[in-house]
Amino acid sequence: MYTYTDFDEAFVRSRVAQFRGQVERRIDGSLTEDEFKPLRLMNGLYLQLHAYMLRVAVPYGTLNPAQMRQLAYIADRWDKGYGHFTTRQNIQYNWPKLQDVPDMLEALADVGMHAIQTSGNTIRNVTADHFAGAAADEIEDPRPVAELLRQWSTDHPEFQFLPRKFKIAVTGAEHDRAVTKAHDIGLRMVRNDAGEPGFEVIVGGGLGRTPMVGKVLRAFLPKADLLPYCEAIVSVYNLLGRRDNKYKARIKITVHENGLEKIQELVEERFAAIRAGFTGHDQALLAEIEAAFAPPAFVTKSTDGYEAARLANPAFRSWTDTNLADHKADGYAIVSISIKKHGSTPGDATSDQMRVMADLAEEYGHGELRISHEQNVILPHVHKADLAKVYAALREADLATANIGLASDIIACPGMDYCALATARSIPIAQEIATRFDELKIEHEIGQLKIKISGCINACGHHHVGHIGILGLDRAGIENYQITLGGDGTETTTIGERAGPGFSAEEIVPAIERLVTGYLGLRTDAGETFLQTYRRLGMEPFKAILYPAEDKANAA
């Protein structure tokens, strides 16, 4: 893992001291809220419905045990004993007092963390595949590149006041677990004909009120050209991006209005002009970063005990079936810890649970944790010989829910319970759906199903790329929930199609139940997923299930 240098330490400490002075001036009235707003946003502090919210960056989703324990300490000391993990691999604290925020930032700095650029019209936290460095299908660990991009983008003088926020995602694997095609810049590691690793560069993806799938700007970019090429893209966007309408200010609109060919021409022109200025220092820095991400010292142990435990304990076997993924090292597994217990708030973890996960990472996981964009926590390197002990500790901490990738593993934004922009509740709907499927006991029969919920059109819950997406809106003061079907956030990214009229808060859970149980009668066999069935049959049979009264009326 990357460790702060003396420069990093001094930089972050100076920002904390600067913000402490700004907070003091806000409290004594020297700064108005309008004057204070851009200053707090530069430090990740939002003003939500009921309180301030501090968003802390977890770069490319990677944490060590000391950092996770510090997040738990902050939750206890200055919040309400929990944190909320987000779809940008960050953590949010929903109840800090303004006067305490500088102390919270100081505590973060103590473990090499900060909240810089988690808000504002700048380059946000760079995200990555949450299985990075461990996945069996990986070409290379993408986190060194993500760290290079983080250092380049942090406090970059040209890119602090972009037309709109800007998001970058990186993956080094064959299968896209970072939703790269829904980002302003998506980077997918590929190999050229000579077998050399480089990147497919995707630009102009994004969700929100105008969802778009990113387009390939370069099919293959050598690793050595990555930083100047990204700088060229953001430079072009900074000049062309609209500042007259914030709803049309994202790069996806810039690409759409100007055309991909025009953007390619301008980016290549800018790239040619600045490439010579990158004399190799970035590659020397990348080499140093790569050394910090050397794989852990994997061990060789018998897995006989693991196999015996699977046979002896059906609950453990069920958990291993859903919550484990293939690891590149023999005898190891990637463990996904579900922060989605049935009926709980998706993404919320208590301080005690954070400490348990930190302890497990330290004892059994080579000192690494990851936050996934799906709001779960990952132990990327666990030997199978230790899995039964890990499971027992997770079960004791109420963290052993066996539902990764199933119907109750729901992504949900904070919605109207917290967010000042939300137009409907997300959390209660997610809780009710998860609880209902737990009551029915059919999640494992249903199989892989991605349900994603957003409480407004900004789509922080990624509903557009859910197999089933739910968008909460305000219809004349009444919550109304629209359903989209067929979305996908993988390498075959697709924007979901709206099924029809929305449902009330009372109707939405029965509608989802009707839809999912109806799918069981439509699939060819137990191996055909919801998404595969939808792609085979199209919208009409699902629409008939969702709106049976309408279907009968048309038949009459």
Coordinates of C-alpha atoms in Angstrom, one line a residue:
M1 CA 0.0 0.0 0.0
Y2 CA 1.0 3.6 -0.6
T3 CA 2.4 5.4 2.5
Y4 CA 2.4 9.2 2.9
T5 CA 5.7 10.9 2.2
D6 CA 6.9 13.9 4.1
F7 CA 5.4 16.1 1.4
D8 CA 2.0 14.4 1.6
E9 CA 2.0 14.8 5.4
A10 CA 2.9 18.5 5.3
F11 CA 0.4 19.2 2.5
V12 CA -2.5 17.6 4.4
R13 CA -1.6 19.2 7.7
S14 CA -1.5 22.6 6.1
R15 CA -4.9 22.1 4.6
V16 CA -6.3 21.1 8.0
A17 CA -4.8 24.2 9.6
Q18 CA -6.2 26.4 6.9
F19 CA -9.7 24.9 7.2
R20 CA -9.6 25.2 11.0
G21 CA -9.2 29.0 10.6
Q22 CA -12.0 29.1 8.1
V23 CA -14.3 27.2 10.4
E24 CA -13.5 29.6 13.3
R25 CA -14.4 32.6 11.0
R26 CA -17.6 30.9 10.0
I27 CA -18.6 30.3 13.7
D28 CA -17.8 33.9 14.8
G29 CA -19.7 35.3 11.8
S30 CA -16.7 36.7 9.9
L31 CA -17.7 34.4 7.0
T32 CA -21.3 34.1 5.7
E33 CA -22.6 30.7 4.7
D34 CA -22.4 31.7 1.0
E35 CA -18.7 32.7 1.5
F36 CA -18.0 29.5 3.5
K37 CA -19.7 27.1 1.2
P38 CA -17.0 26.8 -1.5
L39 CA -14.4 26.5 1.3
R40 CA -16.1 23.7 3.1
L41 CA -16.8 21.8 -0.2
M42 CA -13.1 21.9 -1.0
N43 CA -12.7 19.9 2.2
G44 CA -15.5 17.4 1.7
L45 CA -18.0 19.1 4.1
Y46 CA -21.7 19.2 2.9
L47 CA -24.7 20.7 4.5
Q48 CA -27.5 18.1 4.4
L49 CA -31.1 18.1 5.5
H50 CA -30.4 17.8 9.3
A51 CA -26.7 18.4 9.8
Y52 CA -23.4 18.7 8.2
M53 CA -22.0 15.6 6.4
L54 CA -18.2 14.9 6.0
R55 CA -17.2 12.7 3.1
V56 CA -13.8 11.1 3.6
A57 CA -11.8 9.9 0.6
V58 CA -10.7 6.2 0.5
P59 CA -8.4 6.3 -2.5
Y60 CA -9.2 3.5 -4.9
G61 CA -11.1 1.9 -2.0
T62 CA -8.0 0.7 -0.2
L63 CA -7.6 0.8 3.6
N64 CA -5.2 -0.7 6.2
P65 CA -6.4 -1.9 9.6
A66 CA -5.1 1.2 11.4
Q67 CA -7.1 3.4 9.0
M68 CA -10.2 1.4 9.5
R69 CA -9.8 1.6 13.3
Q70 CA -9.4 5.4 13.0
L71 CA -12.6 5.6 11.0
A72 CA -14.3 3.7 13.9
Y73 CA -12.8 6.1 16.4
I74 CA -14.0 9.1 14.5
A75 CA -17.5 7.6 14.3
D76 CA -17.5 7.2 18.1
R77 CA -15.8 10.5 19.0
W78 CA -17.6 12.9 16.8
D79 CA -20.5 11.2 15.2
K80 CA -23.2 8.6 16.2
G81 CA -21.1 5.5 16.2
Y82 CA -21.4 4.5 12.6
G83 CA -20.2 5.4 9.1
H84 CA -21.8 5.1 5.7
F85 CA -19.7 3.5 2.8
T86 CA -20.6 5.0 -0.6
T87 CA -20.6 4.1 -4.3
R88 CA -17.4 6.1 -4.7
Q89 CA -15.6 3.9 -2.2
N90 CA -15.7 6.7 0.3
I91 CA -17.1 6.9 3.9
Q92 CA -19.5 9.5 5.0
Y93 CA -20.2 10.8 8.5
N94 CA -23.8 12.2 8.7
W95 CA -23.9 14.0 12.0
P96 CA -20.7 16.0 12.7
K97 CA -20.8 19.4 14.4
L98 CA -19.1 22.1 12.5
Q99 CA -16.7 23.0 15.3
D100 CA -15.5 19.4 15.4
V101 CA -14.7 18.9 11.7
P102 CA -11.1 20.3 11.9
D103 CA -10.4 17.8 14.7
M104 CA -11.9 15.0 12.6
L105 CA -9.6 16.0 9.7
E106 CA -6.6 16.1 12.0
A107 CA -7.5 12.6 13.1
L108 CA -7.7 11.5 9.5
A109 CA -4.3 13.0 8.8
D110 CA -2.8 10.9 11.7
V111 CA -3.4 7.8 9.5
G112 CA -2.7 9.2 6.1
M113 CA -6.3 10.1 5.1
H114 CA -8.2 13.3 4.2
A115 CA -11.4 14.7 2.7
I116 CA -9.8 16.9 0.0
Q117 CA -11.7 16.9 -3.4
T118 CA -14.5 14.7 -2.2
S119 CA -16.8 17.5 -3.4
G120 CA -16.7 20.5 -5.7
N121 CA -16.2 20.9 -9.5
T122 CA -12.9 19.1 -9.5
I123 CA -11.5 15.6 -10.0
R124 CA -13.0 13.4 -7.3
N125 CA -11.7 10.3 -5.5
V126 CA -10.2 8.0 -8.1
T127 CA -12.0 4.6 -7.8
A128 CA -10.8 1.1 -8.8
D129 CA -11.8 -2.5 -9.0
H130 CA -12.3 -3.6 -5.4
F131 CA -10.6 -6.9 -6.1
A132 CA -7.5 -5.2 -7.4
G133 CA -4.3 -7.0 -6.7
A134 CA -6.2 -10.2 -5.9
A135 CA -8.5 -11.0 -8.8
A136 CA -7.8 -14.2 -10.9
D137 CA -8.8 -12.4 -14.1
E138 CA -6.4 -9.4 -13.5
I139 CA -3.8 -8.3 -16.1
E140 CA -2.1 -6.0 -13.5
D141 CA -3.0 -4.3 -10.2
P142 CA -4.5 -1.0 -11.3
R143 CA -4.0 0.7 -8.0
P144 CA -0.5 2.1 -8.7
V145 CA -2.0 3.9 -11.7
A146 CA -4.9 5.1 -9.6
E147 CA -2.5 6.4 -7.0
L148 CA -0.5 8.3 -9.7
L149 CA -3.7 9.8 -10.9
R150 CA -4.7 10.8 -7.3
Q151 CA -1.4 12.6 -6.8
W152 CA -1.6 14.3 -10.2
S153 CA -5.2 15.5 -9.7
T154 CA -5.0 16.6 -6.0
D155 CA -4.8 20.4 -5.9
H156 CA -3.9 20.5 -9.6
P157 CA -3.9 24.2 -10.3
E158 CA -5.7 24.0 -13.7
F159 CA -8.4 21.6 -12.6
Q160 CA -9.8 23.1 -9.4
F161 CA -12.7 24.9 -11.0
L162 CA -13.9 22.6 -13.8
P163 CA -17.3 23.1 -15.4
R164 CA -18.6 20.3 -13.2
K165 CA -17.4 17.4 -11.0
F166 CA -15.1 14.9 -12.7
K167 CA -14.8 11.2 -11.9
I168 CA -12.2 8.6 -13.0
A169 CA -12.4 4.8 -12.6
V170 CA -9.6 2.2 -13.3
T171 CA -9.7 -1.5 -13.7
G172 CA -6.9 -3.9 -14.5
A173 CA -9.1 -7.0 -15.1
E174 CA -10.9 -8.7 -17.9
H175 CA -14.3 -8.3 -16.1
D176 CA -15.2 -4.7 -15.3
R177 CA -16.1 -4.4 -11.6
A178 CA -15.4 -0.6 -11.5
V179 CA -18.3 0.6 -13.8
T180 CA -15.7 2.3 -16.0
K181 CA -18.2 3.0 -18.8
A182 CA -20.3 5.2 -16.5
H183 CA -17.4 7.6 -15.6
D184 CA -16.1 10.8 -17.1
I185 CA -12.9 8.9 -17.8
G186 CA -12.9 5.1 -17.6
L187 CA -9.6 3.2 -17.9
R188 CA -9.6 -0.5 -18.7
M189 CA -6.3 -2.3 -18.8
V190 CA -5.8 -4.3 -22.0
R191 CA -2.9 -5.9 -23.9
N192 CA -1.8 -5.0 -27.4
D193 CA -0.8 -7.5 -30.1
A194 CA 2.7 -7.6 -28.6
G195 CA 1.3 -8.5 -25.2
E196 CA 2.2 -5.2 -23.7
P197 CA -0.2 -3.8 -21.0
G198 CA -1.9 -0.5 -21.7
F199 CA -5.3 1.1 -21.4
E200 CA -8.5 1.3 -23.3
V201 CA -9.6 4.9 -22.6
I202 CA -13.3 5.5 -22.3
V203 CA -14.7 9.0 -22.1
G204 CA -18.1 10.6 -21.6
G205 CA -19.9 8.1 -19.4
G206 CA -22.2 9.1 -16.6
L207 CA -25.6 8.6 -15.0
G208 CA -27.8 11.4 -13.5
R209 CA -30.6 13.1 -15.4
T210 CA -28.9 12.3 -18.7
P211 CA -27.4 8.8 -18.5
M212 CA -24.9 7.9 -21.1
V213 CA -22.5 5.0 -21.8
G214 CA -18.9 6.1 -22.3
K215 CA -17.3 5.9 -25.7
V216 CA -13.8 4.6 -26.5
L217 CA -11.5 7.5 -27.1
R218 CA -8.4 5.3 -27.6
A219 CA -8.5 1.5 -28.0
F220 CA -4.9 1.2 -26.7
L221 CA -2.8 3.8 -24.8
P222 CA 0.7 2.8 -23.6
K223 CA 1.1 3.1 -19.8
A224 CA 3.8 5.7 -20.3
D225 CA 1.4 8.0 -22.0
L226 CA -1.4 7.7 -19.5
L227 CA -0.8 10.9 -17.4
P228 CA -0.3 13.3 -20.2
Y229 CA -3.3 11.8 -22.1
C230 CA -5.6 12.2 -19.1
E231 CA -4.3 15.8 -18.7
A232 CA -5.1 16.4 -22.3
I233 CA -8.7 15.1 -21.9
V234 CA -9.4 17.2 -18.8
S235 CA -7.8 20.3 -20.4
V236 CA -10.0 20.0 -23.5
Y237 CA -13.1 19.5 -21.2
N238 CA -12.1 22.5 -19.1
L239 CA -12.2 24.7 -22.2
L240 CA -15.2 23.2 -24.0
G241 CA -17.4 22.2 -21.1
R242 CA -20.5 24.3 -20.6
R243 CA -20.7 26.7 -17.7
D244 CA -24.0 28.3 -18.6
N245 CA -26.1 25.3 -17.5
K246 CA -25.0 22.9 -14.7
Y247 CA -27.3 20.2 -16.0
K248 CA -25.3 20.2 -19.3
A249 CA -21.9 20.8 -17.8
R250 CA -20.6 17.2 -17.5
I251 CA -18.1 15.9 -20.1
K252 CA -20.8 13.4 -21.4
I253 CA -22.7 16.4 -22.8
T254 CA -19.5 17.9 -24.1
V255 CA -18.8 14.7 -26.0
H256 CA -22.4 14.4 -27.2
E257 CA -22.7 18.0 -28.4
N258 CA -19.3 18.1 -30.1
G259 CA -19.1 14.5 -31.3
L260 CA -16.5 11.9 -30.5
E261 CA -14.4 12.6 -33.5
K262 CA -14.0 16.3 -32.6
I263 CA -13.1 15.4 -29.1
Q264 CA -10.6 12.9 -30.3
E265 CA -9.0 15.5 -32.6
L266 CA -8.8 18.1 -29.8
V267 CA -7.4 15.6 -27.3
E268 CA -4.8 14.2 -29.6
E269 CA -3.8 17.8 -30.5
R270 CA -3.4 18.8 -26.9
F271 CA -1.7 15.5 -26.1
A272 CA 0.9 16.1 -28.8
A273 CA 1.5 19.6 -27.5
I274 CA 2.2 18.6 -23.8
R275 CA 3.7 15.1 -24.2
A276 CA 7.3 16.3 -24.4
G277 CA 6.9 18.1 -21.1
F278 CA 6.4 14.7 -19.4
T279 CA 10.1 13.8 -19.3
G280 CA 9.9 10.6 -17.4
H281 CA 9.4 11.8 -13.8
D282 CA 5.9 10.5 -13.8
Q283 CA 7.2 7.0 -14.8
A284 CA 9.9 7.1 -12.1
L285 CA 7.2 8.0 -9.6
L286 CA 5.0 5.2 -10.9
A287 CA 7.8 2.8 -10.4
E288 CA 8.2 3.9 -6.8
I289 CA 4.4 3.5 -6.3
E290 CA 4.3 0.1 -7.9
A291 CA 7.0 -1.1 -5.4
A292 CA 4.7 0.0 -2.6
F293 CA 2.0 -2.3 -4.0
A294 CA 4.0 -5.4 -4.1
P295 CA 1.9 -8.5 -3.5
P296 CA 1.8 -9.8 0.1
A297 CA 3.9 -12.8 1.1
F298 CA 1.3 -15.5 0.3
V299 CA 1.6 -18.7 2.4
T300 CA 1.0 -22.4 1.6
K301 CA -1.3 -24.3 3.9
S302 CA -3.7 -27.3 3.6
T303 CA -7.3 -26.5 2.7
D304 CA -8.6 -29.8 4.1
G305 CA -10.2 -28.0 7.1
Y306 CA -12.0 -25.6 4.9
E307 CA -13.6 -28.3 2.8
A308 CA -14.5 -30.2 6.0
A309 CA -16.1 -27.1 7.4
R310 CA -18.1 -26.6 4.3
L311 CA -19.5 -30.1 4.5
A312 CA -20.3 -29.8 8.2
N313 CA -21.9 -26.4 8.3
P314 CA -24.7 -25.5 5.8
A315 CA -24.7 -21.8 6.8
F316 CA -20.9 -21.6 6.3
R317 CA -21.3 -23.3 2.9
S318 CA -24.0 -20.9 1.9
W319 CA -21.7 -18.0 2.8
T320 CA -18.8 -19.4 0.8
D321 CA -21.1 -19.9 -2.2
T322 CA -22.1 -16.2 -2.3
N323 CA -19.4 -14.2 -0.6
L324 CA -16.2 -15.6 -2.0
A325 CA -14.5 -14.9 -5.3
D326 CA -11.5 -16.5 -7.1
H327 CA -8.1 -15.3 -6.1
K328 CA -4.9 -15.3 -8.2
A329 CA -2.9 -17.2 -5.6
D330 CA -3.4 -20.9 -4.9
G331 CA -5.3 -21.6 -1.7
Y332 CA -6.6 -18.1 -1.3
A333 CA -10.0 -16.5 -1.7
I334 CA -11.4 -12.9 -1.9
V335 CA -13.9 -12.4 0.9
S336 CA -16.8 -9.9 0.4
I337 CA -18.3 -8.8 3.7
S338 CA -21.9 -7.9 3.2
I339 CA -22.9 -4.5 4.8
K340 CA -26.4 -5.4 3.7
K341 CA -28.0 -7.5 6.5
H342 CA -31.7 -7.9 5.7
G343 CA -33.5 -4.8 7.0
S344 CA -30.4 -2.8 7.7
T345 CA -29.3 0.5 6.0
P346 CA -27.2 -0.4 2.9
G347 CA -23.6 0.6 3.4
D348 CA -23.8 1.5 7.1
A349 CA -21.2 -0.1 9.5
T350 CA -21.0 0.5 13.2
S351 CA -17.7 1.4 14.8
D352 CA -17.5 -2.0 16.5
Q353 CA -18.0 -3.7 13.1
M354 CA -15.2 -1.6 11.6
R355 CA -12.9 -2.7 14.4
V356 CA -13.8 -6.4 13.8
M357 CA -13.1 -6.0 10.1
A358 CA -9.8 -4.3 10.9
D359 CA -8.8 -7.1 13.3
L360 CA -9.7 -9.8 10.7
A361 CA -7.6 -8.0 8.0
E362 CA -4.7 -7.8 10.4
E363 CA -4.9 -11.4 11.5
Y364 CA -6.0 -13.2 8.4
G365 CA -5.9 -10.8 5.5
H366 CA -2.3 -9.6 5.1
G367 CA -3.3 -6.2 6.5
E368 CA -5.6 -5.1 3.6
L369 CA -9.2 -4.0 3.3
R370 CA -11.2 -2.6 0.3
I371 CA -14.4 -0.7 0.0
S372 CA -16.5 -1.7 -3.0
H373 CA -18.6 0.7 -5.1
E374 CA -21.4 -1.7 -4.1
Q375 CA -21.1 -0.5 -0.5
N376 CA -19.6 -3.6 0.9
V377 CA -16.1 -4.3 2.5
I378 CA -13.6 -6.7 1.0
L379 CA -10.8 -8.8 2.6
P380 CA -8.9 -9.4 -0.6
H381 CA -6.3 -11.9 0.6
V382 CA -7.6 -14.7 2.9
H383 CA -6.3 -18.2 2.9
K384 CA -9.0 -20.8 2.7
A385 CA -7.6 -22.5 5.8
D386 CA -8.7 -19.4 7.8
L387 CA -12.1 -18.9 6.3
A388 CA -14.0 -20.8 8.9
K389 CA -12.5 -18.6 11.7
V390 CA -13.2 -15.5 9.7
Y391 CA -16.8 -16.5 9.2
A392 CA -17.2 -17.2 12.9
A393 CA -15.9 -13.8 13.8
L394 CA -18.1 -12.1 11.2
R395 CA -21.2 -14.0 12.4
E396 CA -20.5 -12.8 16.0
A397 CA -20.3 -9.2 14.7
D398 CA -23.6 -9.5 12.6
L399 CA -21.6 -9.3 9.4
A400 CA -22.0 -12.8 8.0
T401 CA -25.0 -12.2 5.7
A402 CA -24.7 -14.6 2.7
N403 CA -26.1 -12.4 0.0
I404 CA -23.4 -10.9 -2.1
G405 CA -24.8 -10.3 -5.6
L406 CA -28.3 -11.4 -4.6
A407 CA -31.6 -9.5 -4.4
S408 CA -31.0 -8.0 -0.9
D409 CA -27.4 -6.8 -1.8
I410 CA -29.0 -3.5 -2.8
I411 CA -27.2 -0.3 -3.6
A412 CA -29.1 2.7 -2.2
C413 CA -28.2 6.4 -1.8
P414 CA -29.1 8.1 1.5
G415 CA -32.2 9.6 -0.1
M416 CA -34.6 11.9 1.7
D417 CA -33.5 10.6 5.1
Y418 CA -30.4 12.7 4.8
C419 CA -29.9 14.3 1.4
A420 CA -31.0 17.9 0.7
L421 CA -31.3 17.1 -3.0
A422 CA -33.4 13.9 -2.6
T423 CA -37.1 13.8 -3.7
A424 CA -38.0 10.4 -2.2
R425 CA -36.7 8.0 0.4
S426 CA -34.3 5.2 -0.6
I427 CA -33.2 3.6 2.6
P428 CA -36.7 2.4 3.8
I429 CA -37.5 1.0 0.4
A430 CA -34.2 -1.0 0.3
Q431 CA -34.9 -2.3 3.8
E432 CA -38.4 -3.4 2.9
I433 CA -37.3 -5.1 -0.3
A434 CA -34.5 -7.0 1.5
T435 CA -36.7 -8.0 4.4
R436 CA -39.4 -9.2 2.0
F437 CA -37.1 -11.5 0.1
D438 CA -35.6 -12.8 3.3
E439 CA -39.2 -13.7 4.4
L440 CA -39.8 -15.5 1.1
K441 CA -36.5 -17.4 1.3
I442 CA -36.0 -17.4 -2.4
E443 CA -32.9 -15.2 -2.9
H444 CA -30.6 -18.2 -3.7
E445 CA -33.2 -19.6 -6.0
I446 CA -33.4 -16.3 -7.8
G447 CA -29.6 -16.1 -8.2
Q448 CA -27.6 -13.0 -9.3
L449 CA -29.7 -9.9 -9.3
K450 CA -28.6 -6.3 -9.0
I451 CA -31.2 -3.9 -7.5
K452 CA -30.2 -0.3 -7.2
I453 CA -32.2 2.6 -5.8
S454 CA -31.8 6.4 -6.1
G455 CA -33.8 9.0 -4.2
C456 CA -33.6 11.6 -7.0
I457 CA -32.6 12.0 -10.6
N458 CA -28.9 12.6 -9.7
A459 CA -28.7 8.8 -9.6
C460 CA -26.2 8.4 -6.7
G461 CA -27.7 4.9 -6.2
H462 CA -26.7 3.9 -9.8
H463 CA -30.2 2.8 -10.6
H464 CA -29.7 3.2 -14.4
V465 CA -27.2 0.3 -14.4
G466 CA -29.3 -2.0 -12.1
H467 CA -30.8 -5.1 -13.5
I468 CA -33.7 -3.6 -11.7
G469 CA -33.4 0.1 -11.1
I470 CA -35.7 2.2 -8.8
L471 CA -35.8 6.0 -9.1
G472 CA -37.7 7.8 -6.4
L473 CA -39.4 11.1 -7.5
D474 CA -41.8 13.7 -6.1
R475 CA -45.2 13.7 -7.8
A476 CA -47.2 16.6 -6.4
G477 CA -45.9 16.0 -2.9
I478 CA -46.2 12.2 -3.1
E479 CA -43.3 9.8 -3.4
N480 CA -43.4 7.9 -6.7
Y481 CA -41.0 5.1 -7.7
Q482 CA -40.2 4.4 -11.4
I483 CA -38.7 1.1 -12.4
T484 CA -36.1 0.5 -15.0
L485 CA -35.1 -2.9 -16.3
G486 CA -32.0 -4.4 -18.0
G487 CA -29.3 -2.0 -16.8
D488 CA -25.8 -3.4 -16.4
G489 CA -22.6 -1.8 -15.0
T490 CA -20.1 -4.4 -16.2
E491 CA -18.0 -4.6 -19.4
T492 CA -21.3 -4.9 -21.2
T493 CA -22.7 -1.7 -19.7
T494 CA -26.3 -0.9 -20.6
I495 CA -28.7 1.9 -19.4
G496 CA -31.9 0.4 -18.1
E497 CA -35.2 1.0 -19.9
R498 CA -38.1 2.5 -18.1
A499 CA -40.9 0.0 -17.6
G500 CA -43.9 2.4 -17.3
P501 CA -45.7 4.4 -14.8
G502 CA -44.3 4.7 -11.3
F503 CA -45.6 3.1 -8.1
S504 CA -46.4 4.6 -4.7
A505 CA -44.2 3.9 -1.6
E506 CA -46.9 1.3 -0.6
E507 CA -46.9 -0.3 -4.0
I508 CA -43.2 -0.5 -4.9
V509 CA -42.2 -3.5 -2.8
P510 CA -45.2 -5.7 -4.0
A511 CA -44.3 -4.6 -7.6
I512 CA -40.7 -5.8 -7.2
E513 CA -41.8 -9.0 -5.6
R514 CA -44.3 -9.6 -8.5
L515 CA -41.5 -8.8 -11.0
V516 CA -38.9 -11.1 -9.5
T517 CA -41.2 -14.1 -8.8
G518 CA -42.6 -13.6 -12.4
Y519 CA -39.0 -13.9 -13.8
L520 CA -38.7 -17.4 -12.2
G521 CA -41.5 -18.5 -14.5
L522 CA -39.8 -16.9 -17.6
R523 CA -36.3 -18.2 -17.3
T524 CA -35.2 -21.3 -19.3
D525 CA -33.5 -22.9 -16.3
A526 CA -32.0 -22.0 -12.9
G527 CA -28.8 -21.0 -14.6
E528 CA -30.4 -18.1 -16.6
T529 CA -30.0 -14.9 -14.7
F530 CA -32.6 -12.1 -14.5
L531 CA -30.5 -10.0 -16.9
Q532 CA -30.0 -12.8 -19.4
T533 CA -33.8 -13.5 -19.3
Y534 CA -34.5 -9.9 -19.9
R535 CA -32.1 -9.6 -22.8
R536 CA -33.6 -12.7 -24.4
L537 CA -37.3 -11.7 -24.0
G538 CA -37.2 -7.9 -23.9
M539 CA -39.5 -5.6 -21.9
E540 CA -43.0 -6.9 -22.8
P541 CA -43.3 -10.0 -20.6
F542 CA -41.9 -8.1 -17.6
K543 CA -44.2 -5.2 -18.3
A544 CA -47.2 -7.5 -18.3
I545 CA -46.1 -8.8 -14.9
L546 CA -45.6 -5.3 -13.5
Y547 CA -48.9 -3.9 -14.8
P548 CA -51.4 -6.9 -14.8
A549 CA -54.5 -4.7 -14.7
E550 CA -53.3 -2.7 -17.7
D551 CA -52.6 -5.9 -19.5
K552 CA -56.1 -7.2 -18.9
A553 CA -57.6 -3.8 -19.9
N554 CA -55.8 -4.0 -23.2
A555 CA -56.9 -7.6 -23.8
A556 CA -60.5 -6.6 -23.2

